[in-house]
Short mmCIF file of C-alpha atoms and ligand atoms in Angstrom, two decimals:
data_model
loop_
_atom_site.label_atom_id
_atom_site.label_comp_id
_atom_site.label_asym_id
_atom_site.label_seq_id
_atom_site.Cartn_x
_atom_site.Cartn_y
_atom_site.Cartn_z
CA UNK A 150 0.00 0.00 0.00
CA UNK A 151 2.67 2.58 0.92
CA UNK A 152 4.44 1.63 -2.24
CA UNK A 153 1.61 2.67 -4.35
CA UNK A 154 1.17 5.77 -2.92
CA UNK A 155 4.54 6.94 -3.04
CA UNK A 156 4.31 6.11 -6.83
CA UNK A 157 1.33 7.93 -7.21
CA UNK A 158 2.15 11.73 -8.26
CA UNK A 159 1.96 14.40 -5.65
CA UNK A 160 -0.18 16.52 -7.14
CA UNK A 161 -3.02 13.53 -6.67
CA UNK A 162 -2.12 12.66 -3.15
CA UNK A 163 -2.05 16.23 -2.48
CA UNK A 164 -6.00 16.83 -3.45
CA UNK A 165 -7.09 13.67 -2.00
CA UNK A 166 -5.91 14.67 0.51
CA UNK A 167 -7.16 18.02 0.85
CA UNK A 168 -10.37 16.20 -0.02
CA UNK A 169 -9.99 13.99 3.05
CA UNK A 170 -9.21 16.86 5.27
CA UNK A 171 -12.67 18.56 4.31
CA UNK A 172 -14.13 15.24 5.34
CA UNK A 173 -13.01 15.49 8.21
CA UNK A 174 -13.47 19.07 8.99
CA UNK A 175 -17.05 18.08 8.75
CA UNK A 176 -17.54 15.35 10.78
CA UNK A 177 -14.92 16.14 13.58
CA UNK A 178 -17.20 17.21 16.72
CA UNK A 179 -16.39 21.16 17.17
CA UNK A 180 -14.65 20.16 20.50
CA UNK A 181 -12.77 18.01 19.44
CA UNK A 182 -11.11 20.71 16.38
CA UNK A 183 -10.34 22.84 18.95
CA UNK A 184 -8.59 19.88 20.82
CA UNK A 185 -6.90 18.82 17.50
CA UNK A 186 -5.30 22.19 17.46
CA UNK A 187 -3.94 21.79 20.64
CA UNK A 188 -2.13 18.82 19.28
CA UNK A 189 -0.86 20.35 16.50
CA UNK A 190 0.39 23.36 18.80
CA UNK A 191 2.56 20.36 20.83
CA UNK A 192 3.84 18.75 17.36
CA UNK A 193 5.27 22.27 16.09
CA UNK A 194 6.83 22.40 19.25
CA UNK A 195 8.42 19.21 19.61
CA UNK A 196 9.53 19.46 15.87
CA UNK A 197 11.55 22.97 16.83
CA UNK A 198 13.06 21.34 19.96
CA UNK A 199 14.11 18.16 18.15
CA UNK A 200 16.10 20.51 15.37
CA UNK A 201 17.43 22.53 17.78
CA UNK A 202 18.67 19.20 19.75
CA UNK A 203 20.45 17.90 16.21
CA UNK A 204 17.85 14.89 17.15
CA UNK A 205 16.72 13.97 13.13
CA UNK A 206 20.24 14.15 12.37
CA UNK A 207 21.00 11.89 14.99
CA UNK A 208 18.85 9.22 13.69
CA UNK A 209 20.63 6.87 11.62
CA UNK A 210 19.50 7.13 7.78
CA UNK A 211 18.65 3.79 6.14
CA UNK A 212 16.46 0.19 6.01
CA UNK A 213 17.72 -0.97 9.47
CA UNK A 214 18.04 2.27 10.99
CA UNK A 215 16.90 3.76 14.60
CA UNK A 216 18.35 4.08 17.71
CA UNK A 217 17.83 3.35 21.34
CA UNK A 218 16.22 6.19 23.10
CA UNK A 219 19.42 5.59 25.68
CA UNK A 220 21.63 6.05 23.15
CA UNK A 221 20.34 9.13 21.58
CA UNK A 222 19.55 10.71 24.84
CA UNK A 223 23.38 10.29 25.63
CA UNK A 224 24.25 12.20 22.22
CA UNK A 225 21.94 15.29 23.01
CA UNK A 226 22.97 15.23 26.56
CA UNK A 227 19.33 14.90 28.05
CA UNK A 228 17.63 12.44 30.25
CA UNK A 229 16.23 9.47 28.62
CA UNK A 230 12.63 10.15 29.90
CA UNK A 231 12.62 13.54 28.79
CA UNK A 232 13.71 12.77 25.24
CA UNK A 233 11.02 9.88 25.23
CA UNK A 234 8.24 12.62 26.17
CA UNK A 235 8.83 14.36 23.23
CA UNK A 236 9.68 11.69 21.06
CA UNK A 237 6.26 10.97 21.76
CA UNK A 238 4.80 13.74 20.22
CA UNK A 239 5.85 12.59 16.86
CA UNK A 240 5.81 9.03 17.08
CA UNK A 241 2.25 9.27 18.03
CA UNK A 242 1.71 11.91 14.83
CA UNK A 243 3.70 9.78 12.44
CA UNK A 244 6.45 12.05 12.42
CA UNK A 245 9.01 9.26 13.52
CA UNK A 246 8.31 5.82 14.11
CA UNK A 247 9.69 3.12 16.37
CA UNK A 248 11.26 0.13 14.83
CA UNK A 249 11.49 -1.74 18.33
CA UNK A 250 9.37 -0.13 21.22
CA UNK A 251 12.55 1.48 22.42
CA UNK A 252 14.12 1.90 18.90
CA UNK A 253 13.36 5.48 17.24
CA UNK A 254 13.23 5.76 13.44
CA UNK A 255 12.95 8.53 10.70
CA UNK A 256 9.61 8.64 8.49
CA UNK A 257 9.60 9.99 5.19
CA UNK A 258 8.57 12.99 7.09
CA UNK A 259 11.30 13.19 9.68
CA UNK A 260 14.02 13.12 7.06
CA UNK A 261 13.05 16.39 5.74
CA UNK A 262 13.60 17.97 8.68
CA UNK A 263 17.30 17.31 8.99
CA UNK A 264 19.88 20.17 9.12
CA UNK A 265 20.51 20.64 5.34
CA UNK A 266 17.30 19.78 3.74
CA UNK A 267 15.14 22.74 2.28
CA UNK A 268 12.20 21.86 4.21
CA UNK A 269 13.48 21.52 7.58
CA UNK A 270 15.04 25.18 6.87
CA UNK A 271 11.67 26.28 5.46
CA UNK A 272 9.78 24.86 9.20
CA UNK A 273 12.53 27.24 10.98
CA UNK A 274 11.30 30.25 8.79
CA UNK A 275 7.86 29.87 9.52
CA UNK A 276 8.26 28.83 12.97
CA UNK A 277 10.19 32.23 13.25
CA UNK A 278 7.51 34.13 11.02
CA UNK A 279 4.03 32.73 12.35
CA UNK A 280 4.75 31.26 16.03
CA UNK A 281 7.41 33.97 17.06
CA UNK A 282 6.04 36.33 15.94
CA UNK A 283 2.54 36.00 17.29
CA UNK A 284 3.53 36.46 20.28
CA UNK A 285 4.03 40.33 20.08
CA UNK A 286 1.23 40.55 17.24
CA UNK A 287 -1.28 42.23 19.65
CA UNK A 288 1.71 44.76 20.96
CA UNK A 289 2.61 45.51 17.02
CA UNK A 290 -0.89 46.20 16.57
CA UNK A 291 -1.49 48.26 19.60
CA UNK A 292 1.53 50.39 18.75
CA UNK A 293 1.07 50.75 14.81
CA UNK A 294 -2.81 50.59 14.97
CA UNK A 295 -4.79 48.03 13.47
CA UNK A 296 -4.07 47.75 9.58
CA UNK A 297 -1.83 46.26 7.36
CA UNK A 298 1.76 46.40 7.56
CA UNK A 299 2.94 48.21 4.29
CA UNK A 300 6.60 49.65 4.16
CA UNK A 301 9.62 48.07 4.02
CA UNK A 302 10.36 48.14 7.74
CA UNK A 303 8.16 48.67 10.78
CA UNK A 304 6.61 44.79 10.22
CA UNK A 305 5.87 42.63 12.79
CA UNK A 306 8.94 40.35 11.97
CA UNK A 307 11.67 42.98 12.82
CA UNK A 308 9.51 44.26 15.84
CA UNK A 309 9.89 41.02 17.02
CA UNK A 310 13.90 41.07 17.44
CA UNK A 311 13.56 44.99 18.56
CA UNK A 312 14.93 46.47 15.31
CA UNK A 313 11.47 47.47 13.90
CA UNK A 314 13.74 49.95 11.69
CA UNK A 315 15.48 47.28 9.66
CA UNK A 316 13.59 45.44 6.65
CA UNK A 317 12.78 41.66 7.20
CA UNK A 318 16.62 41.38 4.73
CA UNK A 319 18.58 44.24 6.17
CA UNK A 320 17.71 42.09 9.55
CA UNK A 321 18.38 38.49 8.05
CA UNK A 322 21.34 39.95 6.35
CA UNK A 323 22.73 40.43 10.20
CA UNK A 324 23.02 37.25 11.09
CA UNK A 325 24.67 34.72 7.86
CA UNK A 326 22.89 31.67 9.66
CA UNK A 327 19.54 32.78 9.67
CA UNK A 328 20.36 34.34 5.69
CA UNK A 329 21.78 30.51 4.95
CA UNK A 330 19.29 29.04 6.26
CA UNK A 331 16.66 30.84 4.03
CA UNK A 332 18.25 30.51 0.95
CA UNK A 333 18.31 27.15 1.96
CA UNK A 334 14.56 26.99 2.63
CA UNK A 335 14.04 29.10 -0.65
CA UNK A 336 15.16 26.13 -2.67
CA UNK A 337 12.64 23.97 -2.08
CA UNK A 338 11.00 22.12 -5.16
CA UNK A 339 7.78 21.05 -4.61
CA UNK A 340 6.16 19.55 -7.84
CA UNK A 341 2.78 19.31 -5.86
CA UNK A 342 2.14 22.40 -5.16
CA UNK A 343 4.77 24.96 -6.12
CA UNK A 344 5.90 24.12 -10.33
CA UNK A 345 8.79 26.44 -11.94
CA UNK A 346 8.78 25.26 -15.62
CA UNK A 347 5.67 23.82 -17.55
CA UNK A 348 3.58 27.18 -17.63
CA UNK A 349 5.28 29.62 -19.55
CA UNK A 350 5.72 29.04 -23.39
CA UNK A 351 9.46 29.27 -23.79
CA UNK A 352 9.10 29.72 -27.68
CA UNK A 353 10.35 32.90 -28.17
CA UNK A 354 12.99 33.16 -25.33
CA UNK A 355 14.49 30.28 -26.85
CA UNK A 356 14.48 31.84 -30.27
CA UNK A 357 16.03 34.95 -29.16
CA UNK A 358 18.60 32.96 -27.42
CA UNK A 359 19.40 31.22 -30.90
CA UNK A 360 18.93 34.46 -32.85
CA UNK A 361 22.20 36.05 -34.67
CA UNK A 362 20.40 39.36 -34.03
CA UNK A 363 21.14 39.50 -30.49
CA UNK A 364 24.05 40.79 -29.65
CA UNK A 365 26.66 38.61 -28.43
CA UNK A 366 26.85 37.95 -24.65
CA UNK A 367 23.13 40.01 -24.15
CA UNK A 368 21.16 38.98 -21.62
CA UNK A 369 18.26 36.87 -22.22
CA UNK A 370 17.14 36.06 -18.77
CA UNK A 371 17.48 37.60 -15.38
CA UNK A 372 16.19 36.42 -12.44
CA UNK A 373 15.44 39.38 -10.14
CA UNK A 374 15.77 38.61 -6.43
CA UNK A 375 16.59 34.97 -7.83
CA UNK A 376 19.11 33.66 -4.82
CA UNK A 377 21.34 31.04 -5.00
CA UNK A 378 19.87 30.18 -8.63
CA UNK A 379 18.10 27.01 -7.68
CA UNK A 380 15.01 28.06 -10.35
CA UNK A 381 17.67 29.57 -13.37
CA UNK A 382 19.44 26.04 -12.80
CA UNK A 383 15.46 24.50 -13.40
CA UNK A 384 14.78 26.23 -16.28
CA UNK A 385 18.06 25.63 -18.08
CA UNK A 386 17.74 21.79 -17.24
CA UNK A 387 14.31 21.90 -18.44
CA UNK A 388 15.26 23.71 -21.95
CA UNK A 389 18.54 23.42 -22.72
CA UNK A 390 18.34 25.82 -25.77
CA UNK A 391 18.57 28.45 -22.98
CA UNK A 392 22.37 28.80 -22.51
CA UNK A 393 23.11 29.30 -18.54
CA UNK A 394 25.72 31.93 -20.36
CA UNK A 395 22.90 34.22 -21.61
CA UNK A 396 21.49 34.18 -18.04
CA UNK A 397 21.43 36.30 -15.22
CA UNK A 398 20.86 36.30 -11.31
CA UNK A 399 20.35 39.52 -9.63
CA UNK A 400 20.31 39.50 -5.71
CA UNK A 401 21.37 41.38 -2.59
CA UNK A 402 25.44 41.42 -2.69
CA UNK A 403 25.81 39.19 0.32
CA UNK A 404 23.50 36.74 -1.22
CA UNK A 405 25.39 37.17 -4.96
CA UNK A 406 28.30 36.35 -3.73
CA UNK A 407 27.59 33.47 -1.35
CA UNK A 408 25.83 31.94 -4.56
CA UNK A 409 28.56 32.92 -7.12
CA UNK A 410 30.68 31.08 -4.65
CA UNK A 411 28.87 28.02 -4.07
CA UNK A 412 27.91 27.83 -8.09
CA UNK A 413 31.64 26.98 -8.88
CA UNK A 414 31.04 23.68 -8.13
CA UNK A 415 27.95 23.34 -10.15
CA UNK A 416 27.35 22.19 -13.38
CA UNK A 417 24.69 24.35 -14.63
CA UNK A 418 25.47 27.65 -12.21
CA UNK A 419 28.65 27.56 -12.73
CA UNK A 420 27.74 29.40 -16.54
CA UNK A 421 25.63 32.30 -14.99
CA UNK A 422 26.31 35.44 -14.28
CA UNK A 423 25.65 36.77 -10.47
CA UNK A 424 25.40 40.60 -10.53
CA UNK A 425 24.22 42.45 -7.03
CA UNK A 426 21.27 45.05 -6.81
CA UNK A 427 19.18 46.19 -4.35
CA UNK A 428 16.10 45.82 -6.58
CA UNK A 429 14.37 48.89 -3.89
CA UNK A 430 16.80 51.40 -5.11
CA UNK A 431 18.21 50.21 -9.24
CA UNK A 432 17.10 48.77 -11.87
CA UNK A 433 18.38 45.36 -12.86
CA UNK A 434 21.08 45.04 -16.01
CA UNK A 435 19.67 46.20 -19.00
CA UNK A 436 18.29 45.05 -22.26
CA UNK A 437 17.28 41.23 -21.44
CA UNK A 438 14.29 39.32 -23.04
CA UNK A 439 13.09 37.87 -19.79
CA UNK A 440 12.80 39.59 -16.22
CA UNK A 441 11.76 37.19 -14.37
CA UNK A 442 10.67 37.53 -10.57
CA UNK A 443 9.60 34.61 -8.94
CA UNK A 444 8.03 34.75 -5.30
CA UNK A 445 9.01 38.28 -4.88
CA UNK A 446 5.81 40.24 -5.34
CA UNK A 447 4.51 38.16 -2.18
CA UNK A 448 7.13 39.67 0.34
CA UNK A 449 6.02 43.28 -0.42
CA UNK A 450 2.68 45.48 0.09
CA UNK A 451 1.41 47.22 -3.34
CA UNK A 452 3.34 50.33 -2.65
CA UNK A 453 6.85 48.03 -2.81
CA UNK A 454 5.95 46.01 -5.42
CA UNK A 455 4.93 48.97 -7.70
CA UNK A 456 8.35 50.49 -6.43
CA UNK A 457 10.24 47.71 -7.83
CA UNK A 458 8.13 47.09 -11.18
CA UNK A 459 8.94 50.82 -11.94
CA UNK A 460 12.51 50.06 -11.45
CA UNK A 461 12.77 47.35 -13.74
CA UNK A 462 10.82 48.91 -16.72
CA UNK A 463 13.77 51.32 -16.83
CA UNK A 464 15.23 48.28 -17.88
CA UNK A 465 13.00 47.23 -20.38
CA UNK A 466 15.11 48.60 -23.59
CA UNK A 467 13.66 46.27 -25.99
CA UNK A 468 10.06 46.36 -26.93
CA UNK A 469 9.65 42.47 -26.69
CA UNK A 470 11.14 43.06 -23.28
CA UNK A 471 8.52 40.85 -20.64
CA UNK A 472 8.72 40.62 -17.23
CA UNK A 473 7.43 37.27 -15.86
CA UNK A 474 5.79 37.26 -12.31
CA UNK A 475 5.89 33.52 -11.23
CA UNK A 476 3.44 33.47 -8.20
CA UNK A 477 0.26 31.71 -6.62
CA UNK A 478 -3.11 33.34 -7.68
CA UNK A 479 -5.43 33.98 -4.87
CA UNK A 480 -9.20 33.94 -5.63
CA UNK A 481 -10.69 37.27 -5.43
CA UNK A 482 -13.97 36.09 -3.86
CA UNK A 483 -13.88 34.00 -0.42
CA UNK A 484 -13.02 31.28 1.23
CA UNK A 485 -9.40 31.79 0.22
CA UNK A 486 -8.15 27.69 -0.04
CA UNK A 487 -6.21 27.24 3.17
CA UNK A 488 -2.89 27.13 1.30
CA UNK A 489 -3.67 30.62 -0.02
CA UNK A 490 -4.70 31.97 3.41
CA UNK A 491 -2.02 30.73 5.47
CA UNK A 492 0.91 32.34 2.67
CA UNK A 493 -0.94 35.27 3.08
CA UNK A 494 -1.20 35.27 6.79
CA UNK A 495 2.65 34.11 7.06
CA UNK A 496 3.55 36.92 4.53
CA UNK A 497 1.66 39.65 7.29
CA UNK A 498 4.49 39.07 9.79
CA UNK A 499 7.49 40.70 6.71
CA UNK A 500 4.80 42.72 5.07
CA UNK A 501 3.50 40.94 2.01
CA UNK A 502 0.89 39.42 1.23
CA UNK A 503 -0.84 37.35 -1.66
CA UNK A 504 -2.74 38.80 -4.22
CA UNK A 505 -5.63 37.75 -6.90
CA UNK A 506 -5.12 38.36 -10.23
CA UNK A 507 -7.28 41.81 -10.04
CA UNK A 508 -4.52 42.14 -7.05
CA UNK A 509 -1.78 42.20 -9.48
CA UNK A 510 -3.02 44.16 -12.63
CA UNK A 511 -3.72 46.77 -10.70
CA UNK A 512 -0.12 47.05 -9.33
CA UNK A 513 1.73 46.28 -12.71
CA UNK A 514 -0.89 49.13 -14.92
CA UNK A 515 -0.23 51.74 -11.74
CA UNK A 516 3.58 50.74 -12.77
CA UNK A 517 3.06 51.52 -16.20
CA UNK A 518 3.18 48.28 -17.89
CA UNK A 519 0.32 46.18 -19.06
CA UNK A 520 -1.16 42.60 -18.19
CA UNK A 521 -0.42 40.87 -21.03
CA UNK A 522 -0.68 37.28 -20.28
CA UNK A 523 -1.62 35.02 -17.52
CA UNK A 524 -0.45 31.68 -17.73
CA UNK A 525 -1.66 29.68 -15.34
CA UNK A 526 -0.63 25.74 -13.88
CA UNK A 527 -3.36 23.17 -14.69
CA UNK A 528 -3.02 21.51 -11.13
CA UNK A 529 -1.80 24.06 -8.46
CA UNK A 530 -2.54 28.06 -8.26
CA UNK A 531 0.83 28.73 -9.57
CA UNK A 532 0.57 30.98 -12.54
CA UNK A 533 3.19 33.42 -14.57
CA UNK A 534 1.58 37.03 -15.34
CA UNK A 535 3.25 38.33 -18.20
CA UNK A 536 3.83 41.81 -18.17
CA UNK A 537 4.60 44.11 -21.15
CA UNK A 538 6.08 47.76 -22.11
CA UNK A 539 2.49 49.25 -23.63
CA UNK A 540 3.15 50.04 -26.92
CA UNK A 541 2.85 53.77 -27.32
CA UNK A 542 5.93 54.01 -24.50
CA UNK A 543 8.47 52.07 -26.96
CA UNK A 544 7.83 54.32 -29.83
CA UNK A 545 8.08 57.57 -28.12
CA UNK A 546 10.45 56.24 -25.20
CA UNK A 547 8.17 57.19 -22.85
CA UNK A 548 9.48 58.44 -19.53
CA UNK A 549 6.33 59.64 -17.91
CA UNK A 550 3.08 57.25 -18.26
CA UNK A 551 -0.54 58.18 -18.43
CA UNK A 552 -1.74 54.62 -16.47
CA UNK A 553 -5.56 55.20 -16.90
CA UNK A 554 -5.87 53.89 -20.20
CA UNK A 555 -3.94 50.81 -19.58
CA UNK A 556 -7.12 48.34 -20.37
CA UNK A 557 -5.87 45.22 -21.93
CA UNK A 558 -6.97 41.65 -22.97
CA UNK A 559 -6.09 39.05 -20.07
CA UNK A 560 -6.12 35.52 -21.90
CA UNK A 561 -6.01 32.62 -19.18
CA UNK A 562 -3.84 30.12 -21.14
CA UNK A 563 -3.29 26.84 -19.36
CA UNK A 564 0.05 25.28 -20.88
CA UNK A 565 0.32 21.98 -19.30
C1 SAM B 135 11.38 34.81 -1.27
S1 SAM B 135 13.00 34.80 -1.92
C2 SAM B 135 12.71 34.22 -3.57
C3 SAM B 135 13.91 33.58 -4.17
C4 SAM B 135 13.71 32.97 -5.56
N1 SAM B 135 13.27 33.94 -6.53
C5 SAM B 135 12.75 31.81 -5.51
O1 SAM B 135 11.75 31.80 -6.18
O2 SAM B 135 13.04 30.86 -4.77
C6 SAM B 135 13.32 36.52 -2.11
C7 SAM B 135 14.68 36.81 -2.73
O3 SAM B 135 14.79 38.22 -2.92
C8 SAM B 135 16.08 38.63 -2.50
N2 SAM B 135 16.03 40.05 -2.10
C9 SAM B 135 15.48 40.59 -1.00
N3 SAM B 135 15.62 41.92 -0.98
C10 SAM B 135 16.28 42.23 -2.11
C11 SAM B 135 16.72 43.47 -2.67
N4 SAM B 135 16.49 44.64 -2.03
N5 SAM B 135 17.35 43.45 -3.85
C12 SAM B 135 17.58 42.26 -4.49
N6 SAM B 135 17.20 41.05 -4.01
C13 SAM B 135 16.56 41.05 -2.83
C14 SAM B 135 16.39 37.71 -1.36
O4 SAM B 135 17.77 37.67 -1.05
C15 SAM B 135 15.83 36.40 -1.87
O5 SAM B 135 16.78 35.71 -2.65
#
């Protein structure tokens, strides 16, 4: 049975079980929600204690794996009993398992919380983001009234380490293991719910990668905010008739280098090119085909976002010039699905959020571009919004636009 799950694809476990879950939001007694809450409050918990004890690194990898609870209490320096009290948090939730009753074992599950994996540095971010940070939520509130965090600094996540002045990266920038660790998290690949390549049609970026008319060594794609390159790498895998040479990752300087650094040793990265920007204040390189920001637009209120559209349509020096926003698409009516609600609840505490399509057209026209295509996953909200120069701005090289009259034709294509 397990066997044939794990060969079914995610996507399909993921619905059923989303459909599941429904089931049983229904027929769970309202008590007994509330109770399963409480239990899901002592799992997080456990989880953040175990990581911070080295525990799911501690547990040997591997068919005949698992160790006593003697034995791994020893190696984290804490009384047997107490370890087993935890322990029991997760072997009761499935998050570890016992291969003897006194023999603890990893789960599929437990494995991605281990030091290096993206996940387990992904539950640290939100742990910080969400739990932290609720804590002083009602104190934020009470001292910046009750709306919706919108600049750059002042959010809830740098009121929560005192330095409500800094920007959720001027304060990860601070410490390099909290910035590892979310690049690390950042690099997750989730098939199920989160696709890269598949939506956008790559026709004509790989034709002006092949054409003799562009000029030799031109940018055809730059990744804007794009990290340690884990999605440039994805998309050159995925069409290699788009030369890691002719593309470009743009990030904060620490991060550049850090990435440039770790790229030598990679077969794909190792052919990009890491320039630094701080896409608040510049525009990215000029003249590339592509501009392509993927979950950026979700770490910033409207006001940001516009900010940093504006900035790259300086860019924009050709008129086939695109920029690609790779993000989730919210409904616009309620309920928001639950994976849409809790992004945009987790983005609150660094002062994004996550927007509908409406959401976004109205940002990208105020920046004086236009909506020109939505492309949109066939299984998950993921979707690419292309945005264009209008036309009239090309021919006159428009510096100052009129927005109002920037209605335009939204096809919904569905490239699967
Ligand atoms: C949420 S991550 C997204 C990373 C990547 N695009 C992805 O899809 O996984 C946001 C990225 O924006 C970068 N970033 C934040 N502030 C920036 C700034 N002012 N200028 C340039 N990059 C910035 C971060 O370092 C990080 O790599």
């Amino acid at each position: 049975m397990a066997s044939r799950v794990e060969e079914t694809p995610d996507v399909a476990r993921v619905n059923l079980a989303n459909t599941l879950e429904n089931i049983a939001k229904v027929i769970r007694p309202p008590p007994d929600a509330i109770m399963n809450w409480f239990c899901i409050m002592c799992q997080v918990s456990a989880v953040r204690l175990f990581q911070h004890w080295g525990v799911f690194d501690l547990i040997p990898v591997g068919r005949d794996g698992g160790i006593s609870y003697a034995d791994l209490a020893a190696k984290v320096d804490a009384e047997t009993s107490l370890l087993y009290r935890v322990a029991s948090m997760l072997t009761s939730t499935g998050v570890l398992q016992h291969v003897q009753p006194d023999k603890l074992a990893h789960t599929p599950i437990s494995l991605l919380l281990r030091e290096n994996e993206p996940m387990g540095s992904m539950f640290k971010v939100m742990y910080t983001n969400v739990l932290e940070t609720s804590t002083i939520l009602p104190q934020y509130f009470d001292t910046h009234g009750r709306k919706e965090p919108v600049d750059l600094n002042q959010i809830p996540a740098t009121f929560l380490e005192g330095k409500p002045e800094l920007s959720f990266f001027e304060l990860l920038n601070q410490d390099p293991a909290k910035m590892k660790n979310f690049m690390r998290a950042m690099s997750i690949t989730n098939r199920g719910r989160v696709p890269i390549t598949g939506m956008y049609p790559m026709d004509d970026v790989i034709q002006a990668a092949n054409a003799q008319a562009s000029p030799a060594g031109a940018p055809i794609w730059v990744d804007v905010g794009g990290g340690g390159g884990h999605t440039v790498k994805t998309f050159c895998l995925t069409y290699p008739d788009l030369p890691a040479e002719r593309c470009v990752v743009q990030d904060l300087p620490e991060v550049c280098k850090a990435a440039a650094e770790q790229a030598k040793e990679d077969e794909v990265l190792q052919n990009v090119t890491w320039v630094p920007i701080d896409f608040h204040k510049e525009p990215p390189i000029e003249g590339a085909l592509i501009y392509y920001l993927r979950h950026i637009a979700r770490d910033y209120s409207d006001a940001v976002l516009f900010n940093i559209l504006f900035n790259i349509r300086q860019a924009m020096k050709r008129p086939d010039s695109k920029i690609l926003i790779a993000e989730g698409l919210a409904p616009s009516t309620p309920p928001l699905p639950v994976y849409a609600a809790f992004k945009d609840y987790s983005m609150m505490a660094i002062g994004g959020k996550e927007r509908s399509l409406e959401g976004f057209k109205s940002v990208i026209e105020a920046a004086g571009l236009e909506l020109s295509a939505v492309y949109k996953d066939r299984d998950t909200p993921q979707a690419i919004i292309e945005c264009s120069l209008p036309e009239h701005m090309y021919s006159t090289g428009a510096q100052a636009l009129s927005t109002g009259d920037l209605m335009c034709n939204i096809p919904t294509t569905d490239v699967s």
